[in-house]
Amino acid sequence: MSAEDGPPFRLRPATLLDVPQLAALEASAMTGAWTEREIAEEAQSSLARLVLAEDLSGAVLGYALGWEVAGETQILRVAVGASHRRQGLGRALLEALCLACGGGEALLEVRVSNLPAITLYERAGFVITGRREAYYRDGEAAILMSRPAPTA
């Protein structure tokens, strides 16, 4: 699989062995990054689904983490390294995560200031369904978004 006009990559389920690379990527890519410990704890949950994208040499380019709950996907994290953005990788990770969670309705929260992520989610079929004031530790609000399950 490859992103449009970008470098080749492959998607695979992530394991606990990948957590240090995921934490390093997240620290470089996100406001309010989770620590290795937080990612490892999430990854060990029976609800968790964790997908990563790597280049052909095995370097991690991005990852997505979510929960499968009652046939729905709760998207918790989507992170792509800065040099690999806008190449279709985020969308590929998002779609792979939703499939890993059973393909039902998908839900997420995103910082109101994270316009690139909001654009990604809208292009992937998500719509804004609400807002949570002071949702993040730093007091920033979150936009709630959802995407219905695909129809057969």
PDB file of C-alpha atoms in Angstrom, residues 46-51 64-76 93-107:
ATOM      1  CA  SER A  46      -8.950  -5.476  25.645  1.00  0.00           C
ATOM      2  CA  LEU A  47     -10.827  -2.643  23.897  1.00  0.00           C
ATOM      3  CA  ALA A  48      -7.750  -1.235  22.144  1.00  0.00           C
ATOM      4  CA  ARG A  49      -6.869  -1.537  18.480  1.00  0.00           C
ATOM      5  CA  LEU A  50      -3.500  -0.150  17.402  1.00  0.00           C
ATOM      6  CA  VAL A  51      -2.365   0.235  13.797  1.00  0.00           C
ATOM      7  CA  ALA A  64      -3.666   5.235  15.095  1.00  0.00           C
ATOM      8  CA  LEU A  65      -5.131   3.989  18.355  1.00  0.00           C
ATOM      9  CA  GLY A  66      -8.772   3.396  19.120  1.00  0.00           C
ATOM     10  CA  TRP A  67     -11.250   1.380  21.105  1.00  0.00           C
ATOM     11  CA  GLU A  68     -13.753  -1.081  19.741  1.00  0.00           C
ATOM     12  CA  VAL A  69     -16.840  -0.660  21.900  1.00  0.00           C
ATOM     13  CA  ALA A  70     -20.235  -2.180  21.094  1.00  0.00           C
ATOM     14  CA  GLY A  71     -19.534  -2.224  17.362  1.00  0.00           C
ATOM     15  CA  GLU A  72     -18.307   1.378  17.301  1.00  0.00           C
ATOM     16  CA  THR A  73     -14.844   2.850  16.891  1.00  0.00           C
ATOM     17  CA  GLN A  74     -13.749   5.442  19.446  1.00  0.00           C
ATOM     18  CA  ILE A  75     -10.696   7.074  17.883  1.00  0.00           C
ATOM     19  CA  LEU A  76      -8.217   8.114  20.566  1.00  0.00           C
ATOM     20  CA  LEU A  93      -4.379   4.825   9.229  1.00  0.00           C
ATOM     21  CA  LEU A  94      -7.844   6.098  10.085  1.00  0.00           C
ATOM     22  CA  GLU A  95      -9.517   3.670   7.683  1.00  0.00           C
ATOM     23  CA  ALA A  96      -7.388   0.727   8.879  1.00  0.00           C
ATOM     24  CA  LEU A  97      -8.257   1.503  12.496  1.00  0.00           C
ATOM     25  CA  CYS A  98     -11.979   1.680  11.714  1.00  0.00           C
ATOM     26  CA  LEU A  99     -11.773  -1.684   9.941  1.00  0.00           C
ATOM     27  CA  ALA A 100      -9.813  -3.209  12.838  1.00  0.00           C
ATOM     28  CA  CYS A 101     -12.647  -2.070  15.129  1.00  0.00           C
ATOM     29  CA  GLY A 102     -15.342  -3.742  13.042  1.00  0.00           C
ATOM     30  CA  GLY A 103     -16.300  -0.946  10.649  1.00  0.00           C
ATOM     31  CA  GLY A 104     -19.178   0.508  12.675  1.00  0.00           C
ATOM     32  CA  GLU A 105     -19.874   4.142  13.494  1.00  0.00           C
ATOM     33  CA  ALA A 106     -16.695   6.076  14.335  1.00  0.00           C
ATOM     34  CA  LEU A 107     -16.470   8.816  16.975  1.00  0.00           C
TER      35      LEU A 107
END
